[in-house]
Amino acid sequence: MQGINFIVDDQSKKIAVVIDLEKYGELWEDFYDNLLVTQRKDEPRESLESVKASLLKQGKLSEHG
């Protein structure tokens, strides 16, 4: 596939890939976002109310919006 090259080891096993970001930059962003989601899926969640309260306390959010 043009714009995608595989790096192989001594046994011709694919171990890495080089992607032409000019051609496939948006695809790479989607792939990377998916990796982040997968990596963080077991992290603790914080409620919207908790986030709002923290932002209010830090002065980064006003009471009215």
Short mmCIF file of N, CA and C in Angstrom, two decimals:
data_model
loop_
_atom_site.label_atom_id
_atom_site.label_comp_id
_atom_site.label_asym_id
_atom_site.label_seq_id
_atom_site.Cartn_x
_atom_site.Cartn_y
_atom_site.Cartn_z
N MET A 1 0.86 -1.17 0.00
CA MET A 1 0.00 0.00 0.00
C MET A 1 0.90 1.23 0.00
N GLN A 2 0.65 2.12 -0.91
CA GLN A 2 1.48 3.32 -1.04
C GLN A 2 1.29 4.23 0.18
N GLY A 3 2.40 4.67 0.77
CA GLY A 3 2.36 5.56 1.92
C GLY A 3 2.40 4.84 3.25
N ILE A 4 2.40 3.50 3.20
CA ILE A 4 2.51 2.70 4.43
C ILE A 4 3.62 1.67 4.21
N ASN A 5 4.62 1.70 5.08
CA ASN A 5 5.76 0.78 4.97
C ASN A 5 5.95 0.05 6.28
N PHE A 6 6.19 -1.24 6.19
CA PHE A 6 6.42 -2.05 7.37
C PHE A 6 7.90 -2.26 7.60
N ILE A 7 8.28 -2.27 8.85
CA ILE A 7 9.63 -2.62 9.25
C ILE A 7 9.54 -4.05 9.76
N VAL A 8 10.45 -4.90 9.29
CA VAL A 8 10.42 -6.31 9.66
C VAL A 8 11.70 -6.70 10.38
N ASP A 9 11.59 -7.77 11.19
CA ASP A 9 12.76 -8.26 11.88
C ASP A 9 13.50 -9.29 11.00
N ASP A 10 14.46 -9.99 11.59
CA ASP A 10 15.28 -10.96 10.83
C ASP A 10 14.46 -12.12 10.27
N GLN A 11 13.31 -12.39 10.87
CA GLN A 11 12.45 -13.48 10.41
C GLN A 11 11.30 -12.96 9.52
N SER A 12 11.43 -11.73 9.08
CA SER A 12 10.42 -11.06 8.22
C SER A 12 9.09 -10.86 8.93
N LYS A 13 9.12 -10.84 10.25
CA LYS A 13 7.91 -10.55 11.03
C LYS A 13 7.76 -9.03 11.13
N LYS A 14 6.55 -8.54 10.82
CA LYS A 14 6.31 -7.10 10.91
C LYS A 14 6.37 -6.66 12.37
N ILE A 15 7.22 -5.66 12.62
CA ILE A 15 7.39 -5.19 14.01
C ILE A 15 7.06 -3.72 14.18
N ALA A 16 6.95 -2.99 13.07
CA ALA A 16 6.64 -1.56 13.15
C ALA A 16 6.10 -1.12 11.80
N VAL A 17 5.53 0.08 11.80
CA VAL A 17 4.99 0.63 10.57
C VAL A 17 5.35 2.11 10.47
N VAL A 18 5.62 2.55 9.27
CA VAL A 18 5.88 3.96 8.98
C VAL A 18 4.73 4.43 8.10
N ILE A 19 4.05 5.49 8.55
CA ILE A 19 2.88 5.99 7.84
C ILE A 19 3.16 7.39 7.30
N ASP A 20 2.83 7.61 6.04
CA ASP A 20 2.95 8.93 5.43
C ASP A 20 1.83 9.79 6.00
N LEU A 21 2.20 10.72 6.90
CA LEU A 21 1.19 11.54 7.57
C LEU A 21 0.57 12.58 6.64
N GLU A 22 1.27 12.94 5.58
CA GLU A 22 0.67 13.84 4.59
C GLU A 22 -0.56 13.16 3.97
N LYS A 23 -0.43 11.87 3.73
CA LYS A 23 -1.48 11.11 3.06
C LYS A 23 -2.51 10.54 4.05
N TYR A 24 -2.03 10.06 5.20
CA TYR A 24 -2.90 9.35 6.14
C TYR A 24 -2.96 9.98 7.52
N GLY A 25 -2.74 11.29 7.61
CA GLY A 25 -2.71 11.97 8.90
C GLY A 25 -4.01 11.82 9.68
N GLU A 26 -5.15 11.97 9.01
CA GLU A 26 -6.43 11.84 9.71
C GLU A 26 -6.64 10.42 10.21
N LEU A 27 -6.26 9.43 9.41
CA LEU A 27 -6.38 8.04 9.84
C LEU A 27 -5.50 7.78 11.06
N TRP A 28 -4.28 8.33 11.05
CA TRP A 28 -3.39 8.18 12.20
C TRP A 28 -4.01 8.78 13.45
N GLU A 29 -4.63 9.96 13.34
CA GLU A 29 -5.25 10.61 14.49
C GLU A 29 -6.34 9.72 15.07
N ASP A 30 -7.15 9.11 14.22
CA ASP A 30 -8.21 8.20 14.68
C ASP A 30 -7.60 6.99 15.38
N PHE A 31 -6.56 6.43 14.80
CA PHE A 31 -5.88 5.27 15.38
C PHE A 31 -5.30 5.63 16.75
N TYR A 32 -4.64 6.78 16.83
CA TYR A 32 -4.02 7.22 18.08
C TYR A 32 -5.08 7.48 19.16
N ASP A 33 -6.19 8.13 18.77
CA ASP A 33 -7.28 8.37 19.71
C ASP A 33 -7.81 7.05 20.26
N ASN A 34 -7.95 6.06 19.39
CA ASN A 34 -8.43 4.75 19.82
C ASN A 34 -7.46 4.10 20.80
N LEU A 35 -6.16 4.25 20.54
CA LEU A 35 -5.16 3.72 21.47
C LEU A 35 -5.28 4.37 22.85
N LEU A 36 -5.47 5.68 22.87
CA LEU A 36 -5.61 6.39 24.15
C LEU A 36 -6.84 5.91 24.92
N VAL A 37 -7.95 5.77 24.21
CA VAL A 37 -9.19 5.30 24.85
C VAL A 37 -8.97 3.91 25.44
N THR A 38 -8.37 3.04 24.67
CA THR A 38 -8.12 1.67 25.14
C THR A 38 -7.20 1.67 26.35
N GLN A 39 -6.17 2.51 26.31
CA GLN A 39 -5.20 2.58 27.42
C GLN A 39 -5.85 3.12 28.69
N ARG A 40 -6.81 4.02 28.56
CA ARG A 40 -7.40 4.69 29.72
C ARG A 40 -8.73 4.11 30.17
N LYS A 41 -9.18 3.03 29.56
CA LYS A 41 -10.53 2.52 29.84
C LYS A 41 -10.75 2.12 31.29
N ASP A 42 -9.70 1.75 31.99
CA ASP A 42 -9.86 1.31 33.38
C ASP A 42 -9.52 2.40 34.40
N GLU A 43 -9.23 3.61 33.91
CA GLU A 43 -8.95 4.71 34.84
C GLU A 43 -10.23 5.13 35.56
N PRO A 44 -10.10 5.61 36.78
CA PRO A 44 -11.29 6.05 37.50
C PRO A 44 -11.98 7.21 36.80
N ARG A 45 -13.29 7.24 36.90
CA ARG A 45 -14.10 8.29 36.27
C ARG A 45 -14.38 9.39 37.28
N GLU A 46 -14.61 10.59 36.77
CA GLU A 46 -14.98 11.72 37.62
C GLU A 46 -16.31 12.26 37.10
N SER A 47 -17.24 12.53 38.00
CA SER A 47 -18.55 13.00 37.58
C SER A 47 -18.48 14.42 37.04
N LEU A 48 -19.46 14.78 36.22
CA LEU A 48 -19.53 16.14 35.67
C LEU A 48 -19.65 17.16 36.79
N GLU A 49 -20.43 16.83 37.80
CA GLU A 49 -20.61 17.74 38.93
C GLU A 49 -19.29 17.99 39.65
N SER A 50 -18.50 16.95 39.80
CA SER A 50 -17.21 17.07 40.46
C SER A 50 -16.25 17.96 39.64
N VAL A 51 -16.26 17.77 38.33
CA VAL A 51 -15.41 18.58 37.45
C VAL A 51 -15.84 20.04 37.51
N LYS A 52 -17.15 20.29 37.44
CA LYS A 52 -17.66 21.66 37.52
C LYS A 52 -17.26 22.31 38.84
N ALA A 53 -17.42 21.58 39.94
CA ALA A 53 -17.07 22.13 41.24
C ALA A 53 -15.58 22.49 41.31
N SER A 54 -14.75 21.64 40.76
CA SER A 54 -13.31 21.90 40.76
C SER A 54 -12.98 23.13 39.92
N LEU A 55 -13.61 23.26 38.75
CA LEU A 55 -13.37 24.42 37.90
C LEU A 55 -13.87 25.71 38.53
N LEU A 56 -15.00 25.63 39.21
CA LEU A 56 -15.52 26.80 39.93
C LEU A 56 -14.53 27.23 41.01
N LYS A 57 -14.04 26.27 41.77
CA LYS A 57 -13.11 26.54 42.86
C LYS A 57 -11.81 27.18 42.33
N GLN A 58 -11.37 26.77 41.15
CA GLN A 58 -10.15 27.29 40.55
C GLN A 58 -10.38 28.62 39.82
N GLY A 59 -11.66 29.05 39.74
CA GLY A 59 -11.99 30.28 39.05
C GLY A 59 -11.96 30.16 37.53
N LYS A 60 -12.03 28.94 37.03
CA LYS A 60 -11.98 28.71 35.59
C LYS A 60 -13.36 28.56 34.99
N LEU A 61 -14.40 28.66 35.83
CA LEU A 61 -15.77 28.53 35.37
C LEU A 61 -16.63 29.44 36.23
N SER A 62 -17.56 30.13 35.60
CA SER A 62 -18.43 31.01 36.38
C SER A 62 -19.69 30.26 36.80
N GLU A 63 -20.36 30.75 37.80
CA GLU A 63 -21.59 30.13 38.31
C GLU A 63 -22.67 30.06 37.25
N HIS A 64 -22.63 30.96 36.29
CA HIS A 64 -23.71 31.07 35.30
C HIS A 64 -23.35 30.46 33.97
N GLY A 65 -22.37 29.65 33.91
CA GLY A 65 -22.10 29.05 32.62
C GLY A 65 -20.71 28.68 32.43
#
